[in-house]
PDB file of C-alpha atoms in Angstrom:
ATOM      1  CA  UNK A  30       0.000   0.000   0.000  1.00 64.00           C
ATOM      2  CA  UNK A  31       1.507   3.315  -1.075  1.00 67.00           C
ATOM      3  CA  UNK A  32       2.684   5.804   1.570  1.00 68.00           C
ATOM      4  CA  UNK A  33       0.256   8.443   0.260  1.00 76.00           C
ATOM      5  CA  UNK A  34      -2.684   6.114   0.955  1.00 92.00           C
ATOM      6  CA  UNK A  35      -1.920   5.531   4.646  1.00 92.00           C
ATOM      7  CA  UNK A  36      -1.562   7.635   7.793  1.00 95.00           C
ATOM      8  CA  UNK A  37       0.500   6.911  10.876  1.00 96.00           C
ATOM      9  CA  UNK A  38      -1.464   6.377  14.083  1.00 97.00           C
ATOM     10  CA  UNK A  39      -0.702   5.841  17.757  1.00 96.00           C
ATOM     11  CA  UNK A  40      -2.540   3.967  20.454  1.00 95.00           C
ATOM     12  CA  UNK A  41      -4.715   6.452  22.305  1.00 92.00           C
ATOM     13  CA  UNK A  42      -6.166   3.970  24.764  1.00 90.00           C
ATOM     14  CA  UNK A  43      -7.191   0.389  25.438  1.00 90.00           C
ATOM     15  CA  UNK A  44     -10.356   0.157  27.445  1.00 87.00           C
ATOM     16  CA  UNK A  45     -13.370  -1.904  28.349  1.00 82.00           C
ATOM     17  CA  UNK A  46     -16.804  -0.782  27.203  1.00 79.00           C
ATOM     18  CA  UNK A  47     -20.284  -2.266  27.290  1.00 77.00           C
ATOM     19  CA  UNK A  48     -19.391  -3.883  23.945  1.00 81.00           C
ATOM     20  CA  UNK A  49     -16.111  -5.433  25.124  1.00 83.00           C
ATOM     21  CA  UNK A  50     -12.491  -4.373  24.845  1.00 90.00           C
ATOM     22  CA  UNK A  51     -11.576  -1.658  22.395  1.00 92.00           C
ATOM     23  CA  UNK A  52      -8.263  -0.267  21.215  1.00 94.00           C
ATOM     24  CA  UNK A  53      -8.450   3.356  20.115  1.00 94.00           C
ATOM     25  CA  UNK A  54      -6.025   4.513  17.420  1.00 96.00           C
ATOM     26  CA  UNK A  55      -5.458   8.183  16.645  1.00 95.00           C
ATOM     27  CA  UNK A  56      -3.492  10.287  14.188  1.00 92.00           C
ATOM     28  CA  UNK A  57      -1.296  12.597  16.250  1.00 85.00           C
ATOM     29  CA  UNK A  58      -2.855  15.785  14.859  1.00 87.00           C
ATOM     30  CA  UNK A  59      -6.455  14.585  15.130  1.00 89.00           C
ATOM     31  CA  UNK A  60      -9.123  14.538  17.841  1.00 88.00           C
ATOM     32  CA  UNK A  61     -10.804  11.565  16.131  1.00 92.00           C
ATOM     33  CA  UNK A  62     -10.098   7.966  17.069  1.00 94.00           C
ATOM     34  CA  UNK A  63     -10.499   4.685  15.247  1.00 95.00           C
ATOM     35  CA  UNK A  64     -12.160   2.184  17.620  1.00 94.00           C
ATOM     36  CA  UNK A  65     -11.306  -1.460  16.995  1.00 95.00           C
ATOM     37  CA  UNK A  66     -13.055  -4.001  19.213  1.00 94.00           C
ATOM     38  CA  UNK A  67     -10.814  -6.864  20.299  1.00 93.00           C
ATOM     39  CA  UNK A  68     -10.940  -9.896  22.544  1.00 90.00           C
ATOM     40  CA  UNK A  69      -9.791  -9.884  26.179  1.00 88.00           C
ATOM     41  CA  UNK A  70      -6.648 -11.925  25.489  1.00 88.00           C
ATOM     42  CA  UNK A  71      -5.586  -9.622  22.676  1.00 92.00           C
ATOM     43  CA  UNK A  72      -6.273  -6.573  24.872  1.00 91.00           C
ATOM     44  CA  UNK A  73      -4.132  -8.090  27.613  1.00 89.00           C
ATOM     45  CA  UNK A  74      -1.306  -8.847  25.171  1.00 91.00           C
ATOM     46  CA  UNK A  75      -1.388  -5.355  23.642  1.00 93.00           C
ATOM     47  CA  UNK A  76      -1.494  -3.701  27.073  1.00 90.00           C
ATOM     48  CA  UNK A  77       1.377  -5.865  28.327  1.00 89.00           C
ATOM     49  CA  UNK A  78       3.598  -4.841  25.409  1.00 91.00           C
ATOM     50  CA  UNK A  79       2.484  -1.208  25.608  1.00 91.00           C
ATOM     51  CA  UNK A  80       3.316  -1.062  29.329  1.00 88.00           C
ATOM     52  CA  UNK A  81       6.557  -3.089  28.948  1.00 87.00           C
ATOM     53  CA  UNK A  82       5.274  -5.854  31.211  1.00 86.00           C
ATOM     54  CA  UNK A  83       6.855  -9.265  31.121  1.00 82.00           C
ATOM     55  CA  UNK A  84       5.587 -12.586  32.380  1.00 82.00           C
ATOM     56  CA  UNK A  85       7.338 -15.734  33.604  1.00 85.00           C
ATOM     57  CA  UNK A  86       6.124 -17.515  30.482  1.00 87.00           C
ATOM     58  CA  UNK A  87       5.749 -15.855  27.074  1.00 88.00           C
ATOM     59  CA  UNK A  88       2.320 -14.897  25.781  1.00 88.00           C
ATOM     60  CA  UNK A  89       1.438 -16.127  22.284  1.00 91.00           C
ATOM     61  CA  UNK A  90       2.511 -12.845  20.668  1.00 92.00           C
ATOM     62  CA  UNK A  91       5.814 -12.988  22.585  1.00 92.00           C
ATOM     63  CA  UNK A  92       6.402 -16.508  21.305  1.00 94.00           C
ATOM     64  CA  UNK A  93       5.767 -15.463  17.709  1.00 95.00           C
ATOM     65  CA  UNK A  94       7.940 -12.345  18.042  1.00 95.00           C
ATOM     66  CA  UNK A  95      10.768 -14.397  19.564  1.00 94.00           C
ATOM     67  CA  UNK A  96      10.508 -16.895  16.702  1.00 95.00           C
ATOM     68  CA  UNK A  97      10.630 -14.143  14.084  1.00 95.00           C
ATOM     69  CA  UNK A  98      13.686 -12.596  15.761  1.00 95.00           C
ATOM     70  CA  UNK A  99      15.406 -15.994  15.859  1.00 95.00           C
ATOM     71  CA  UNK A 100      14.809 -16.256  12.092  1.00 95.00           C
ATOM     72  CA  UNK A 101      16.413 -12.786  11.626  1.00 95.00           C
ATOM     73  CA  UNK A 102      13.105 -11.120  10.776  1.00 96.00           C
ATOM     74  CA  UNK A 103      11.828  -7.731  11.815  1.00 95.00           C
ATOM     75  CA  UNK A 104       8.601  -5.834  11.353  1.00 97.00           C
ATOM     76  CA  UNK A 105       9.091  -2.357   9.882  1.00 97.00           C
ATOM     77  CA  UNK A 106       5.366  -1.513  10.040  1.00 97.00           C
ATOM     78  CA  UNK A 107       1.823  -2.804  10.170  1.00 98.00           C
ATOM     79  CA  UNK A 108      -1.095  -1.384   8.200  1.00 97.00           C
ATOM     80  CA  UNK A 109      -4.796  -1.652   8.899  1.00 97.00           C
ATOM     81  CA  UNK A 110      -5.854  -1.881   5.293  1.00 97.00           C
ATOM     82  CA  UNK A 111      -9.590  -2.313   5.036  1.00 96.00           C
ATOM     83  CA  UNK A 112     -12.979  -2.402   6.719  1.00 95.00           C
ATOM     84  CA  UNK A 113     -15.565  -4.773   5.242  1.00 95.00           C
ATOM     85  CA  UNK A 114     -18.917  -5.485   6.931  1.00 94.00           C
ATOM     86  CA  UNK A 115     -17.604  -4.002  10.209  1.00 91.00           C
ATOM     87  CA  UNK A 116     -14.534  -6.279  10.158  1.00 95.00           C
ATOM     88  CA  UNK A 117     -11.069  -4.721  10.000  1.00 97.00           C
ATOM     89  CA  UNK A 118      -8.254  -6.250   7.954  1.00 97.00           C
ATOM     90  CA  UNK A 119      -4.550  -5.637   8.311  1.00 98.00           C
ATOM     91  CA  UNK A 120      -1.146  -6.626   7.033  1.00 97.00           C
ATOM     92  CA  UNK A 121       2.088  -7.240   8.876  1.00 97.00           C
ATOM     93  CA  UNK A 122       5.087  -6.210   6.799  1.00 97.00           C
ATOM     94  CA  UNK A 123       8.009  -8.507   7.462  1.00 96.00           C
ATOM     95  CA  UNK A 124      11.639  -8.222   6.384  1.00 97.00           C
ATOM     96  CA  UNK A 125      14.045 -11.150   6.639  1.00 96.00           C
ATOM     97  CA  UNK A 126      17.816 -10.835   6.429  1.00 92.00           C
ATOM     98  CA  UNK A 127      17.307  -7.173   5.428  1.00 88.00           C
ATOM     99  CA  UNK A 128      16.389  -8.348   1.919  1.00 89.00           C
ATOM    100  CA  UNK A 129      13.386 -10.646   1.678  1.00 92.00           C
ATOM    101  CA  UNK A 130      10.107  -8.751   2.085  1.00 96.00           C
ATOM    102  CA  UNK A 131       6.747 -10.266   2.934  1.00 96.00           C
ATOM    103  CA  UNK A 132       3.190  -9.133   3.664  1.00 96.00           C
ATOM    104  CA  UNK A 133       1.164 -11.313   5.977  1.00 96.00           C
ATOM    105  CA  UNK A 134      -2.600 -10.975   6.509  1.00 97.00           C
ATOM    106  CA  UNK A 135      -3.472 -10.584  10.175  1.00 97.00           C
ATOM    107  CA  UNK A 136      -6.200  -9.479  12.521  1.00 97.00           C
ATOM    108  CA  UNK A 137      -5.517  -5.887  13.570  1.00 97.00           C
ATOM    109  CA  UNK A 138      -5.219  -6.916  17.232  1.00 96.00           C
ATOM    110  CA  UNK A 139      -2.480  -9.441  16.391  1.00 97.00           C
ATOM    111  CA  UNK A 140      -0.726  -6.975  14.089  1.00 97.00           C
ATOM    112  CA  UNK A 141      -0.752  -4.275  16.784  1.00 97.00           C
ATOM    113  CA  UNK A 142       0.512  -6.710  19.448  1.00 96.00           C
ATOM    114  CA  UNK A 143       3.416  -7.711  17.182  1.00 97.00           C
ATOM    115  CA  UNK A 144       4.204  -4.144  16.142  1.00 97.00           C
ATOM    116  CA  UNK A 145       4.550  -3.140  19.797  1.00 96.00           C
ATOM    117  CA  UNK A 146       6.991  -5.987  20.408  1.00 96.00           C
ATOM    118  CA  UNK A 147       9.144  -4.801  17.499  1.00 96.00           C
ATOM    119  CA  UNK A 148       8.758  -1.074  18.110  1.00 96.00           C
ATOM    120  CA  UNK A 149       7.189  -0.809  14.660  1.00 97.00           C
ATOM    121  CA  UNK A 150       4.947   2.077  13.615  1.00 97.00           C
ATOM    122  CA  UNK A 151       1.219   1.594  13.095  1.00 97.00           C
ATOM    123  CA  UNK A 152      -0.538   2.823   9.952  1.00 97.00           C
ATOM    124  CA  UNK A 153      -4.158   2.882   8.778  1.00 97.00           C
ATOM    125  CA  UNK A 154      -5.435   3.381   5.255  1.00 97.00           C
ATOM    126  CA  UNK A 155      -6.839   6.874   4.716  1.00 95.00           C
ATOM    127  CA  UNK A 156     -10.098   5.373   3.462  1.00 95.00           C
ATOM    128  CA  UNK A 157     -10.588   3.423   6.698  1.00 96.00           C
ATOM    129  CA  UNK A 158      -9.833   6.548   8.737  1.00 94.00           C
ATOM    130  CA  UNK A 159     -12.312   8.572   6.686  1.00 93.00           C
ATOM    131  CA  UNK A 160     -15.112   6.061   7.146  1.00 93.00           C
ATOM    132  CA  UNK A 161     -14.616   4.678  10.658  1.00 94.00           C
ATOM    133  CA  UNK A 162     -13.203   7.341  12.982  1.00 93.00           C
ATOM    134  CA  UNK A 163     -15.274   8.956  15.704  1.00 92.00           C
ATOM    135  CA  UNK A 164     -14.658  12.099  17.782  1.00 87.00           C
ATOM    136  CA  UNK A 165     -12.679  11.611  20.974  1.00 77.00           C
ATOM    137  CA  UNK A 166     -14.818  12.671  23.949  1.00 69.00           C
ATOM    138  CA  UNK A 167     -13.379  15.622  25.869  1.00 66.00           C
ATOM    139  CA  UNK A 168     -14.583  14.504  29.287  1.00 53.00           C
ATOM    140  CA  UNK A 169     -12.670  11.200  29.457  1.00 53.00           C
ATOM    141  CA  UNK A 170      -9.118  11.647  30.761  1.00 51.00           C
ATOM    142  CA  UNK A 171      -6.525   9.287  29.320  1.00 52.00           C
ATOM    143  CA  UNK A 172      -5.324   6.793  31.946  1.00 50.00           C
ATOM    144  CA  UNK A 173      -1.620   6.790  32.737  1.00 48.00           C
ATOM    145  CA  UNK A 174      -1.389   3.031  32.283  1.00 51.00           C
ATOM    146  CA  UNK A 175      -3.617   0.860  30.128  1.00 66.00           C
ATOM    147  CA  UNK A 176      -4.624  -2.193  32.110  1.00 72.00           C
ATOM    148  CA  UNK A 177      -7.529  -4.211  30.678  1.00 73.00           C
ATOM    149  CA  UNK A 178      -7.396  -6.713  33.554  1.00 75.00           C
ATOM    150  CA  UNK A 179      -7.671  -3.887  36.090  1.00 75.00           C
ATOM    151  CA  UNK A 180     -10.575  -2.404  34.144  1.00 76.00           C
ATOM    152  CA  UNK A 181     -12.326  -5.781  34.105  1.00 77.00           C
ATOM    153  CA  UNK A 182     -11.918  -6.045  37.887  1.00 77.00           C
ATOM    154  CA  UNK A 183     -13.403  -2.555  38.365  1.00 78.00           C
ATOM    155  CA  UNK A 184     -16.331  -3.432  36.078  1.00 80.00           C
ATOM    156  CA  UNK A 185     -16.861  -6.664  38.032  1.00 74.00           C
ATOM    157  CA  UNK A 186     -16.939  -4.795  41.363  1.00 78.00           C
ATOM    158  CA  UNK A 187     -19.390  -2.267  39.934  1.00 77.00           C
ATOM    159  CA  UNK A 188     -21.647  -4.990  38.520  1.00 73.00           C
ATOM    160  CA  UNK A 189     -21.707  -6.745  41.902  1.00 77.00           C
ATOM    161  CA  UNK A 190     -22.439  -3.524  43.789  1.00 75.00           C
ATOM    162  CA  UNK A 191     -25.281  -2.742  41.356  1.00 74.00           C
ATOM    163  CA  UNK A 192     -26.555  -6.341  41.669  1.00 75.00           C
ATOM    164  CA  UNK A 193     -26.119  -7.023  37.939  1.00 77.00           C
ATOM    165  CA  UNK A 194     -25.181 -10.634  38.559  1.00 76.00           C
ATOM    166  CA  UNK A 195     -25.357 -11.843  34.949  1.00 79.00           C
ATOM    167  CA  UNK A 196     -22.880  -9.126  33.949  1.00 75.00           C
ATOM    168  CA  UNK A 197     -20.738  -9.996  36.965  1.00 74.00           C
ATOM    169  CA  UNK A 198     -20.662 -13.676  35.969  1.00 79.00           C
ATOM    170  CA  UNK A 199     -19.633 -12.778  32.400  1.00 80.00           C
ATOM    171  CA  UNK A 200     -16.878 -10.475  33.669  1.00 76.00           C
ATOM    172  CA  UNK A 201     -15.674 -13.108  36.151  1.00 78.00           C
ATOM    173  CA  UNK A 202     -15.460 -15.646  33.306  1.00 78.00           C
ATOM    174  CA  UNK A 203     -13.454 -13.232  31.149  1.00 77.00           C
ATOM    175  CA  UNK A 204     -11.013 -12.661  34.016  1.00 74.00           C
ATOM    176  CA  UNK A 205     -10.629 -16.403  34.549  1.00 74.00           C
ATOM    177  CA  UNK A 206      -9.978 -16.906  30.842  1.00 73.00           C
ATOM    178  CA  UNK A 207      -7.257 -14.230  30.822  1.00 73.00           C
ATOM    179  CA  UNK A 208      -5.628 -15.592  33.989  1.00 68.00           C
ATOM    180  CA  UNK A 209      -5.591 -19.150  32.606  1.00 68.00           C
ATOM    181  CA  UNK A 210      -3.776 -17.973  29.452  1.00 59.00           C
ATOM    182  CA  UNK A 211      -0.877 -16.481  31.431  1.00 56.00           C
TER     183      UNK A 211
END
């Protein structure tokens, strides 16, 4: 994808909403964000890399990144290329031995998780940005540290205090799933 057809973005936030986890991407000069809904495990993996957290055992994205590095590969960039029927598509650009170049289809959450592990920039096609960005609310302060597990725990406590037990059970199950993956 040509450089004139894409824009560089940064991670504005990773949070938990009533629709699940969402990663918000933003062009540095814009007040609009691109919301991409992701699973709890992907949110945890992205947040871990973003916050430079390490674990006793590697997460799946760590394993893949370590394998790529062992094979003398690096990721110079990832690009979220398309949005079809509310599903985002992306490509991971891969360079091996500073000569062989590859493009690999990936879910945006996986591409972002890998890019963070390689320190690679994130890009989004201009068409996707034009069609899918939303204004960033002024009243929500950006948290200092993105922690999806912490947000899930807060949501669970709130659901219990408000006696929304079905929501609490769902949140508890998501936390268990994340903890079992580590």
